[in-house]
Coordinates of C-alpha atoms and ligand atoms in Angstrom, one line a residue:
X1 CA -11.0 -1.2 -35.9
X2 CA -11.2 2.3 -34.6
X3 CA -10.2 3.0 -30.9
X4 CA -13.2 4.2 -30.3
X5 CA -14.8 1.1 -31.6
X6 CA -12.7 -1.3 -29.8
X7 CA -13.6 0.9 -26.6
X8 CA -17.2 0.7 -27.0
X9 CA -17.2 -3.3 -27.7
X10 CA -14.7 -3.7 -24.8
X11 CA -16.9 -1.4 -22.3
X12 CA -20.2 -3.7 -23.1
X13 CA -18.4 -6.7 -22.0
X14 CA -17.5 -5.4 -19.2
X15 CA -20.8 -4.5 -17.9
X16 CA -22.0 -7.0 -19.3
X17 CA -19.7 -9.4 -17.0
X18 CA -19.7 -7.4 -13.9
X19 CA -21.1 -10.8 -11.9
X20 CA -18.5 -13.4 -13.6
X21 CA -15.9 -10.1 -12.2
X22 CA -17.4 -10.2 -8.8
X23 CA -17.3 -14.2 -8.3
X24 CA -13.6 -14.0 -9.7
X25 CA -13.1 -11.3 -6.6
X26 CA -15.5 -13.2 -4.0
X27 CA -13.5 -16.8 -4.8
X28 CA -10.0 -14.5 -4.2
X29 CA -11.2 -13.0 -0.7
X30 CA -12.1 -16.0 0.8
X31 CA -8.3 -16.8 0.5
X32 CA -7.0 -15.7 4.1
X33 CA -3.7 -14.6 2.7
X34 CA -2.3 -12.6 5.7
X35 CA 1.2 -12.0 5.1
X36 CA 2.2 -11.1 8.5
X37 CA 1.1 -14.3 10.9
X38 CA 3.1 -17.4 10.1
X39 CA -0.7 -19.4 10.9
X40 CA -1.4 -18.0 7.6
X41 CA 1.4 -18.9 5.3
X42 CA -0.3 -21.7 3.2
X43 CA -3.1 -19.7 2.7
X44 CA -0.6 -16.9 1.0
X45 CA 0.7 -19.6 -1.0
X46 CA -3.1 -20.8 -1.8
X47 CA -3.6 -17.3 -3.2
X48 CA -0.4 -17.5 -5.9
X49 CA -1.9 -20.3 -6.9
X50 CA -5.2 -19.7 -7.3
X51 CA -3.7 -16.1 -9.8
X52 CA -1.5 -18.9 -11.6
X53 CA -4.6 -20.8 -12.6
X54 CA -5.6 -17.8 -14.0
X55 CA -2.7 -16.2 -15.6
X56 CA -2.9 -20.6 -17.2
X57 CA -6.7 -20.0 -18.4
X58 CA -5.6 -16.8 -19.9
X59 CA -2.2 -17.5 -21.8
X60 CA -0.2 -15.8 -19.5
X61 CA 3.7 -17.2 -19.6
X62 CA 5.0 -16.7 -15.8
X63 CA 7.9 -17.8 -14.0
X64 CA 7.1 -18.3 -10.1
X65 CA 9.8 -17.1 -8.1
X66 CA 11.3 -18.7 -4.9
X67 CA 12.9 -15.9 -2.7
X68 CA 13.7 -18.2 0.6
X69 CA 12.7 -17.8 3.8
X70 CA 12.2 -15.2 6.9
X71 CA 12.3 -15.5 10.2
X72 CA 8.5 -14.8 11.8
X73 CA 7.4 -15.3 15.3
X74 CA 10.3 -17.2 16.0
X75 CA 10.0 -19.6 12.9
X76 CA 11.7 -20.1 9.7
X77 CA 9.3 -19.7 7.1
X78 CA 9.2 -19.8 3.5
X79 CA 8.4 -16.3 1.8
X80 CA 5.4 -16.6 -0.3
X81 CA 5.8 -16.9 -4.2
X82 CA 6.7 -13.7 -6.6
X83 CA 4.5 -14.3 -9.9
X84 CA 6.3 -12.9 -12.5
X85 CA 3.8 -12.8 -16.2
X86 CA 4.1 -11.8 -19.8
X87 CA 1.4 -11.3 -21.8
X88 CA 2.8 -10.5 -25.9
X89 CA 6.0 -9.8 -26.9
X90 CA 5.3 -7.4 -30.1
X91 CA 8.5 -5.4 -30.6
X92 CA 6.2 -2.5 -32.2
X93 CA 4.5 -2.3 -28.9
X94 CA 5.3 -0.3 -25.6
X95 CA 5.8 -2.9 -22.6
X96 CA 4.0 -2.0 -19.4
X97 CA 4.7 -3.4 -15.9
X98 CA 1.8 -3.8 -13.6
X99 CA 2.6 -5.2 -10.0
X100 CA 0.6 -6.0 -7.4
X101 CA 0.0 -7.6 -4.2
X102 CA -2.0 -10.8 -3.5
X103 CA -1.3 -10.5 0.6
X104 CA -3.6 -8.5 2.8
X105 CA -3.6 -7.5 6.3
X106 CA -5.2 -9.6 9.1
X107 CA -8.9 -9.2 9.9
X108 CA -11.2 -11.0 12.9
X109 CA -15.0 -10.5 12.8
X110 CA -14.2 -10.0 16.8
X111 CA -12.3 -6.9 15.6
X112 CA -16.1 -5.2 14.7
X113 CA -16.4 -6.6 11.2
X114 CA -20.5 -6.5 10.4
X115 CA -19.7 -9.5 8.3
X116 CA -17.2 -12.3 7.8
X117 CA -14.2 -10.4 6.6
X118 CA -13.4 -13.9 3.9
X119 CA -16.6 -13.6 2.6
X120 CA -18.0 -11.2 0.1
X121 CA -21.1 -9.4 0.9
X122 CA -22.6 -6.8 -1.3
X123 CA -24.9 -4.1 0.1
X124 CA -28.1 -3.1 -1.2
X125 CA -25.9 0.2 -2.3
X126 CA -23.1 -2.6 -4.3
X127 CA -20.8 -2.0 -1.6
X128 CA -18.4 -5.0 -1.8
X129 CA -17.0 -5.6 2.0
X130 CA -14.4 -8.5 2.5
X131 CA -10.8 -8.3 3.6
X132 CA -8.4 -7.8 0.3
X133 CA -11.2 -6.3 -1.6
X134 CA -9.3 -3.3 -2.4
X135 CA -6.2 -3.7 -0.8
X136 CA -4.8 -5.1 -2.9
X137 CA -7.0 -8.1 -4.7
X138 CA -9.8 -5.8 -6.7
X139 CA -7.0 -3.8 -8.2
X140 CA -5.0 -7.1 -9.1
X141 CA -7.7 -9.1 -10.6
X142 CA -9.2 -5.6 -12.6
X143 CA -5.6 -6.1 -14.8
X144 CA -6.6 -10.0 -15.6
X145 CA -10.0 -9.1 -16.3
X146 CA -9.0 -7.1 -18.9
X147 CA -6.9 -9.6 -20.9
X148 CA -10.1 -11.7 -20.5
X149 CA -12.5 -9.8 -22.1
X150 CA -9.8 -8.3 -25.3
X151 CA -9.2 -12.3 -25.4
X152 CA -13.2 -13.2 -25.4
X153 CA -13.4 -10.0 -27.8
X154 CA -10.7 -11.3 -30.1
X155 CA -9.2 -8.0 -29.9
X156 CA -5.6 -6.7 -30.5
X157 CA -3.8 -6.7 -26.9
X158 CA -2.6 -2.5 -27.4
X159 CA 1.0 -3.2 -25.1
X160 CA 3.0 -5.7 -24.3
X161 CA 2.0 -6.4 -20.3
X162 CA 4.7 -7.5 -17.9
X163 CA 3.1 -8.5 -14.6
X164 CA 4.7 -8.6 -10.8
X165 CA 2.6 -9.7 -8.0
X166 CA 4.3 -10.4 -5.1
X167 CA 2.5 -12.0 -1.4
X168 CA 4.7 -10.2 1.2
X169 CA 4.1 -6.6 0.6
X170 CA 2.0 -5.9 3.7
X171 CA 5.0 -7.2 5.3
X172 CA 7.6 -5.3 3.7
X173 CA 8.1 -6.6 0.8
X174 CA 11.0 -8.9 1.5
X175 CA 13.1 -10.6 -1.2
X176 CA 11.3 -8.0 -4.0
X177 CA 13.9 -5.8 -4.0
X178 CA 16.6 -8.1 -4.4
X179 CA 14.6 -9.6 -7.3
X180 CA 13.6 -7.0 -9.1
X181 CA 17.7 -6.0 -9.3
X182 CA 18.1 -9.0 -10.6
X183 CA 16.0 -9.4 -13.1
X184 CA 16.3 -5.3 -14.4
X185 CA 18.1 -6.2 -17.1
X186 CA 16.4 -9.6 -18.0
X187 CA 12.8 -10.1 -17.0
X188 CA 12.2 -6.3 -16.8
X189 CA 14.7 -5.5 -19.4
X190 CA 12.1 -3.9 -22.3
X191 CA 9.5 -2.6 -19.5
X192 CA 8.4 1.5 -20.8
X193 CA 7.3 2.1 -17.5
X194 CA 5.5 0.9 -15.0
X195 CA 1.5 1.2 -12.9
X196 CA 0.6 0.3 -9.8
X197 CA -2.6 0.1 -8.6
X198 CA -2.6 -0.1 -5.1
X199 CA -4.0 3.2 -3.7
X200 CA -7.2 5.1 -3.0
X201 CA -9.0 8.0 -4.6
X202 CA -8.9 11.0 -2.1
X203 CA -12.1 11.3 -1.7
X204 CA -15.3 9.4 -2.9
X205 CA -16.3 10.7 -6.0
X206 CA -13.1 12.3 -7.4
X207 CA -10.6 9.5 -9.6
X208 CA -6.7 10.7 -9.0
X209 CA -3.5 9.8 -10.2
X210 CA -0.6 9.5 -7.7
X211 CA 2.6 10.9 -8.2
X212 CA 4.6 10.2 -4.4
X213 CA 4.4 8.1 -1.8
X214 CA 6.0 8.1 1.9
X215 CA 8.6 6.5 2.8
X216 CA 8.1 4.2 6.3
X217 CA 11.0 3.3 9.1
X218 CA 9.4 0.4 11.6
X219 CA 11.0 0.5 15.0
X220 CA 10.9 -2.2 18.0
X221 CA 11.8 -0.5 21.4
X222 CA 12.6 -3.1 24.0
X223 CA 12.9 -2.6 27.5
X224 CA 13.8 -5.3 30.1
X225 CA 14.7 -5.7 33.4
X226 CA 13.1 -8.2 36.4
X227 CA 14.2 -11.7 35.1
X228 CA 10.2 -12.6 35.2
X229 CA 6.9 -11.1 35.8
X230 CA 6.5 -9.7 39.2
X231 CA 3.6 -8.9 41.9
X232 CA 2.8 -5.2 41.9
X233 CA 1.7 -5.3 45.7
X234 CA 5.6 -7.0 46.8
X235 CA 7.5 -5.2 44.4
X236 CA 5.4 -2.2 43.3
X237 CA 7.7 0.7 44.5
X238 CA 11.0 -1.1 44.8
X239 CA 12.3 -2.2 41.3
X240 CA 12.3 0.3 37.9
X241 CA 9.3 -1.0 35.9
X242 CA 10.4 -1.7 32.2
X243 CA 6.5 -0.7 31.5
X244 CA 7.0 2.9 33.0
X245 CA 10.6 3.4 31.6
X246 CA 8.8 2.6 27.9
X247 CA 5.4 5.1 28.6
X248 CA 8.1 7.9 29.4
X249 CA 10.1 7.2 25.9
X250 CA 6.7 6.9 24.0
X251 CA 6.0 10.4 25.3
X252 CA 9.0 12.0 24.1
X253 CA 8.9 10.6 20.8
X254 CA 5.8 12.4 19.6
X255 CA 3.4 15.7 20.5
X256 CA -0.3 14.7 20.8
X257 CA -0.5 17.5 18.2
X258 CA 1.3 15.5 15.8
X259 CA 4.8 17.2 16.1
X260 CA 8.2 14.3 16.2
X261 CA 10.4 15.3 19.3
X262 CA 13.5 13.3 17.9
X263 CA 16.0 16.2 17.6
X264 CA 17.3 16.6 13.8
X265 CA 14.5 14.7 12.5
X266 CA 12.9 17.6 10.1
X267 CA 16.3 18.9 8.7
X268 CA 16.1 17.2 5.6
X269 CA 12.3 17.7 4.9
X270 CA 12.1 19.2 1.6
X271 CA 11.6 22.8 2.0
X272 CA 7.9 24.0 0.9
X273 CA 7.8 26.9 -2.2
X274 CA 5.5 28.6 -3.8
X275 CA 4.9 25.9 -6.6
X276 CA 4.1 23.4 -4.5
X277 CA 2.0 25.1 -1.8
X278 CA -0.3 25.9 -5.0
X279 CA -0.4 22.4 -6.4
X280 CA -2.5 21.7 -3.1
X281 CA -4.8 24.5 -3.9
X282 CA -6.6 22.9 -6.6
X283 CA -7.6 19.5 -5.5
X284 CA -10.7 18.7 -4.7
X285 CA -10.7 17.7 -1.2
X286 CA -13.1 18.7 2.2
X287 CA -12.0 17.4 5.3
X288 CA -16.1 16.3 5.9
X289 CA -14.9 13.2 3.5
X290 CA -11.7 12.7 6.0
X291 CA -14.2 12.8 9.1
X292 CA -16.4 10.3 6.9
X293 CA -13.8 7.9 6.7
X294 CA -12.7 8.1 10.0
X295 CA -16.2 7.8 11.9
X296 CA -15.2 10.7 13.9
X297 CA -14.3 14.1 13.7
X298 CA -11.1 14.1 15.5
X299 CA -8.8 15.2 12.8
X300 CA -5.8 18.0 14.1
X301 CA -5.5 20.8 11.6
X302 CA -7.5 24.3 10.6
X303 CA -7.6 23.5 6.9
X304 CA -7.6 21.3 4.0
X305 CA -4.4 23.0 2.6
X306 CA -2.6 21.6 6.3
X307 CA -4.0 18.4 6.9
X308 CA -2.9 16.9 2.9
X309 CA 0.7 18.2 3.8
X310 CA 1.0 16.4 7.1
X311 CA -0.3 13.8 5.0
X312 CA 1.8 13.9 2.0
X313 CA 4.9 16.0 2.5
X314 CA 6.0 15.8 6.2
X315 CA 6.9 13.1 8.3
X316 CA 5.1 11.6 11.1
X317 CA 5.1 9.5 14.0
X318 CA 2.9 6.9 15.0
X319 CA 2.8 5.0 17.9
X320 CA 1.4 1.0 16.9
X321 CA 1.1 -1.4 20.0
X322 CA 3.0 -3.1 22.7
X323 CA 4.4 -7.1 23.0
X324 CA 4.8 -7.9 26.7
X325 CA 2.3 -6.1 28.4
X326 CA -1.0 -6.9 30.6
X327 CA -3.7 -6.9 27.6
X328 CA -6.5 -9.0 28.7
X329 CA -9.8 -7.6 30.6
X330 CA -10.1 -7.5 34.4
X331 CA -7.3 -6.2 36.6
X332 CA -4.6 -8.4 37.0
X333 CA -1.8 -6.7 39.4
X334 CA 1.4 -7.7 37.1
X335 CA 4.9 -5.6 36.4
X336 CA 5.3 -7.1 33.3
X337 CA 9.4 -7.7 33.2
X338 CA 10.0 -7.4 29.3
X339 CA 7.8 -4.9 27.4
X340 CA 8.1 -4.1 23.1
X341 CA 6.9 -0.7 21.6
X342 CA 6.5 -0.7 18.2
X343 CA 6.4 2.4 16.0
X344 CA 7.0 3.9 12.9
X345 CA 8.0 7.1 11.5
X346 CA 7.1 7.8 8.1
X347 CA 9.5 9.7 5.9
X348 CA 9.6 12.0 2.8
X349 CA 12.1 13.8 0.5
X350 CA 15.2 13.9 1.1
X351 CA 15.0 12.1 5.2
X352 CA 17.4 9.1 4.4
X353 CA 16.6 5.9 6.6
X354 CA 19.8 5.5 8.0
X355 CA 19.8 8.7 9.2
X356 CA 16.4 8.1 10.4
X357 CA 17.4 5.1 12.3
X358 CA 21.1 6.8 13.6
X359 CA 18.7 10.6 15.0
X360 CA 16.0 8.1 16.5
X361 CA 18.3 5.6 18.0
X362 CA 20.6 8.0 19.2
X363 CA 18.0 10.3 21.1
X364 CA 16.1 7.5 22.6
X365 CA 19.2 5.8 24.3
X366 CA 20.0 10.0 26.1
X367 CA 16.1 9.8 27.2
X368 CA 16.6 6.6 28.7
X369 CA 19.8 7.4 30.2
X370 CA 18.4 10.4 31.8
X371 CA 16.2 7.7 33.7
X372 CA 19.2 6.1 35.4
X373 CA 17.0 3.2 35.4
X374 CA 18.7 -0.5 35.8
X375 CA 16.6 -1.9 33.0
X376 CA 18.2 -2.4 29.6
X377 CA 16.7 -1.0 26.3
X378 CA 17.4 -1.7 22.9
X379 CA 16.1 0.1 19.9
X380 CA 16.3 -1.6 16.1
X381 CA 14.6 -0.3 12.7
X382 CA 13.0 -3.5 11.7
X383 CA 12.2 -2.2 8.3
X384 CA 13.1 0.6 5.7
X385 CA 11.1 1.9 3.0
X386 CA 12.5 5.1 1.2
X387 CA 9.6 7.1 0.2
X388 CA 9.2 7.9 -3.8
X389 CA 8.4 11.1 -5.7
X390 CA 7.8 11.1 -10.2
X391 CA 7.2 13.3 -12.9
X392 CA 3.7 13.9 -13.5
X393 CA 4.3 15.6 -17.3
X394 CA 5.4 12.1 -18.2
X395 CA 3.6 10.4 -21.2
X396 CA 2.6 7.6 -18.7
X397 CA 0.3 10.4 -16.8
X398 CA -0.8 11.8 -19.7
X399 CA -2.2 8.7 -21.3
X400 CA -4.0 8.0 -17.9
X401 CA -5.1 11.0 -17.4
X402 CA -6.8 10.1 -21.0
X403 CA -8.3 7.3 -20.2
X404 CA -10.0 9.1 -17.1
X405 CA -11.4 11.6 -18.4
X406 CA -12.5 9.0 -21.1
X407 CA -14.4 6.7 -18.6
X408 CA -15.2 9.3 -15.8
X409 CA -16.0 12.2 -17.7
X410 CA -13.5 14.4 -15.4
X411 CA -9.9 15.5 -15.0
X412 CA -8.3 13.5 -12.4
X413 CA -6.4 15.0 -9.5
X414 CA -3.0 15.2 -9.1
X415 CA -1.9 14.1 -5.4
X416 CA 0.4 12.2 -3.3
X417 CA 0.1 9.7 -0.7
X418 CA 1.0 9.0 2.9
X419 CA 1.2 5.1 2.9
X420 CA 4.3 3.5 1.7
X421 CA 4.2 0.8 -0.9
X422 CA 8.5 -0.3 -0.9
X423 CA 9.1 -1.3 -4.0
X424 CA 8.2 1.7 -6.1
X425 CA 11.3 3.2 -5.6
X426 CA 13.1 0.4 -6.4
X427 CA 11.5 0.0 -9.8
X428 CA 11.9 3.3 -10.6
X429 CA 16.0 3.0 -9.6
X430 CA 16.7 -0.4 -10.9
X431 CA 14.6 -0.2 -14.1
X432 CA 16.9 3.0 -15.1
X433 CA 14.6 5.8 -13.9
X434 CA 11.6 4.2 -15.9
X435 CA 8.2 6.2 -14.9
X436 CA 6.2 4.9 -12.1
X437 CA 2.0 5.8 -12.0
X438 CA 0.2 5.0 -9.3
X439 CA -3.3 4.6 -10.9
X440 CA -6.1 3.7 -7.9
X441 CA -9.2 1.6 -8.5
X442 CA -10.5 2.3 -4.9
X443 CA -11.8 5.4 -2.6
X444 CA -10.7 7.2 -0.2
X445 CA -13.6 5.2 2.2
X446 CA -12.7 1.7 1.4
X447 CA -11.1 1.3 5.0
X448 CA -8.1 -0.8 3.8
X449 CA -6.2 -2.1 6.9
X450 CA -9.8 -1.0 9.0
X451 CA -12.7 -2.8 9.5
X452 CA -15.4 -3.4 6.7
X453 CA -12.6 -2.8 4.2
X454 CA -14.9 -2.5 0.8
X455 CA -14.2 -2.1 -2.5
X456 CA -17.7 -0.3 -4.8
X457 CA -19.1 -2.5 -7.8
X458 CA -18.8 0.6 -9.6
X459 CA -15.1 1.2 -8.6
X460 CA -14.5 -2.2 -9.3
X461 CA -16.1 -2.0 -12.9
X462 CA -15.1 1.5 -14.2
X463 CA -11.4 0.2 -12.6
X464 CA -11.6 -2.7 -15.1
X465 CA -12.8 -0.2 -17.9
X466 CA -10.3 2.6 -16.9
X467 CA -7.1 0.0 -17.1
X468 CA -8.2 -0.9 -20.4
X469 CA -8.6 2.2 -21.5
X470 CA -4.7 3.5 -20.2
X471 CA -3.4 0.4 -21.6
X472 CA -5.5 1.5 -25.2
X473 CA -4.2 4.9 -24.6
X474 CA -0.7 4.3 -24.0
X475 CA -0.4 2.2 -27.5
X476 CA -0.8 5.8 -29.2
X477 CA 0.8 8.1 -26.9
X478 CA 3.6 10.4 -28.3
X479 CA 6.7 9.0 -26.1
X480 CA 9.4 11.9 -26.6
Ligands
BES501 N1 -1.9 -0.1 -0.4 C1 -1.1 0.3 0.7 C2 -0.3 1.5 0.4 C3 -1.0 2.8 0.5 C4 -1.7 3.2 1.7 C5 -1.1 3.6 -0.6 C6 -2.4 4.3 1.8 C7 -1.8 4.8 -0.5 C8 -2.5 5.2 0.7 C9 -0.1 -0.9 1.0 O1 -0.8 -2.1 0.9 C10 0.3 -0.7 2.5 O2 -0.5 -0.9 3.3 N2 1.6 -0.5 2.7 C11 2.2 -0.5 4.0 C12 3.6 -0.7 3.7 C13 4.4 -1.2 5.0 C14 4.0 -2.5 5.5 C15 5.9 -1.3 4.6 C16 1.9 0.8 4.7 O3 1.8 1.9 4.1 O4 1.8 0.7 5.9
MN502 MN1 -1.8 -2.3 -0.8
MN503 MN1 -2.0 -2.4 2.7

């Protein structure tokens, strides 16, 4: 049968299926798999099994690796499951890796949801809002859809599909990198290259493929001092306040316009040319669509051009939360005696994370001793993610660029990304300098991490349609 043919049948069923697609999503989301709150654990092991009952309905041989345990919230607790699948074995075919991640972020109706964040709800314009829905479960479950139908079909798989899911990335990733060494030259050993799908168009209308990612360094400041919580009114005035000593470090960390105070921190940005500056030029991209997704209109630079570079190519600084301190409503007159700051600093090409860690470290213990307060402070890097750049002129790009412009009609953009997903790096490293393709199912608007995260039936659909189509594309791509 001719491509074409196979591409036709294959898009049918998939329209045809779109509701047996959405129940498969809607059954996944109501799994609360939050990686990050140990009250959630089972429910992240739930999830890996709930996928292994469907890679066992579809064929898929998998291995279910145990990666030990982590320490969370002062417990020991087992790190969710890594799911590692095989779908053929064909020596005349290419062998594609596809990972994933079946964990998602936390979510509370309190938090503003309209609806139940574990519970899918479609709008009247096939919006589909639940926690997971796009980050990262749509993209996950699009791959398995597509077995499904070739299998219902009884058409010719085109590659030889390795799969990787993992339940800890929102978390870090912990115990994939290890794995993933491991296994390069056995479970991954005849992987071609690899896809993710766990990003965003840039906008709403406009598919991409994504070529670099960010790098992320997670920091815990703590600052202690009184022995326990005092009175404000007796000792207001008399003892240093760990809460003040932390809201003058936060301030020198970063400029409200954006700009990281940590001396050194820049030096090993990348320096912009000429050829880069006009790869920005051409992508389609208005900052209405940021203020869209942002419900406001608050966003810092002049132009377009600006505001993708401090989102892609230079590092920033954001300031998260704080353990310890006086949260609740009302005005309780506390000196809270042990206070946390959390924040990150996201890196690119070529800032190295121990370097990160060593300039940040180093800088915030001369601000604090420039307070000559008696409190103690320590600083620690709870986590490391080196960001990741690839070669767009790779056959991997072009055969998804194919199968874009195949089920959108368009080119796709070429852009980066300002998240951080950790492993990519390390598959492109361990696996020998394989190619790594970020190809994204969702929009720019789906509000992963946010409130009302949603994934579009049509995102959803045409993402089904547009991974068979790569996977089609790649079995005839010229690969020298
Ligand atoms: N899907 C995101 C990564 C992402 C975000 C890609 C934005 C493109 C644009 C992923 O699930 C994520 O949230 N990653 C974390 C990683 C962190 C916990 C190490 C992130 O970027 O904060
Ligand atoms: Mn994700
Ligand atoms: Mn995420």
């Amino acid at each position: 049968m001719s491509d074409s043919n196979v591409l036709e049948k294959f898009y049918k069923y998939v329209d045809e299926n779109q509701d047996h697609y959405i129940q498969r999503l809607r059954e996944a989301v109501a799994i609360p798999s939050v990686s990050c709150d140990a009250s959630y654990r089972k429910d992240v092991f739930r999830m890996g099994d709930w996928l292994i009952g469907i890679f066992k309905k579809l064929g898929i041989d998998y291995n279910v690796e145990d990666v030990g345990t982590h320490e969370l919230d002062g417990q020991t607790l087992e790190l969710p499951n890594i799911l590692l699948g095989s779908y053929g074995n064909d020596p005349n075919k290419k062998t594609i890796l596809v990972y994933g991640h079946y964990d998602v972020q936390p979510a509370l109706k309190e938090d503003g949801w309209n609806t139940d964040p574990w519970e899918l709800v479609e709008d009247s314009q096939g919006r589909l809002f639940a926690r997971g829905s796009t980050d990262d479960k749509g993209p996950i479950i699009g791959w398995l859809n597509v077995i499904e139908a070739y299998q219902k079909l009884g058409l010719e798989f085109p590659v030889n599909l390795k799969i990787c899911f993992e339940g800890m990335e929102e978390s870090g990733s912990e115990g994939l990198d290890d794995l993933i060494i491991r296994e390069a030259k056995r479970y991954f050993k005849d992987v071609d290259c690899v896809t993710i799908s766990d990003n965003y168009w840039l906008g709403t209308t406009k598919p991409c493929l994504t070529y670099g990612l960010r790098g992320v360094s997670y920091f815990k400041l703590v600052i202690s001092g009184p022995g326990r919580d005092l009175h404000s009114g007796v000792f207001g005035g008399t003892v240093h306040e760990p809460m003040t000593d932390l809201a003058h470090l936060f301030s020198k960390l970063v400029r409200p316009d954006g700009h990281i105070l940590i001396p050194g921190i820049y030096d090993d940005v990348v320096e912009l040319d000429e050829t880069e500056r006009n790869t920005y030029k051409t992508i389609s991209f208005k900052h209405q669509e940021l203020h869209d997704a942002i419900d406001s209109d608050n966003s810092i630079h002049e132009n377009e051009l600006d505001t993708l570079m401090h989102r892609w190519r230079h590092p920033s600084l954001s300031l998260h939360g704080l353990e310890g301190a006086f949260s609740a409503p009302g005005a309780k007159t506390v000196i809270p005696a042990k206070v946390t700051g959390k924040f990150s600093i996201r890196t690119v090409p070529h800032m190295n994370p121990d370097q990160v860690t060593k300039l940040t470290t180093d800088y915030l213990e001369k601000e604090f001793a420039k307070l000559s307060s008696k409190n103690k402070m320590k600083v620690e890097c709870i986590h490391a993610g080196k960001p990741w750049l690839s070669s767009t002129d790779h056959w991997n790009y072009v055969a998804a660029a194919k199968a874009v412009e195949k089920v959108f009609h368009v080119k796709p953009d070429l852009t980066r990304e300002g998240g951080s997903i950790p492993v990519t790096l390390t598959f492109q490293e361990a696996l020998g300098g394989k190619n790594v393709l970020l190809l994204p199912m969702g929009r720019g608007d789906d509000g992963a991490h946010s409130i009302n995260e949603k994934l579009d039936r049509s995102n959803y659909i045409n993402g089904v349609k547009l991974f068979g189509t790569y996977l089609q594309e790649i079995a005839h791509i010229k690969t020298e």
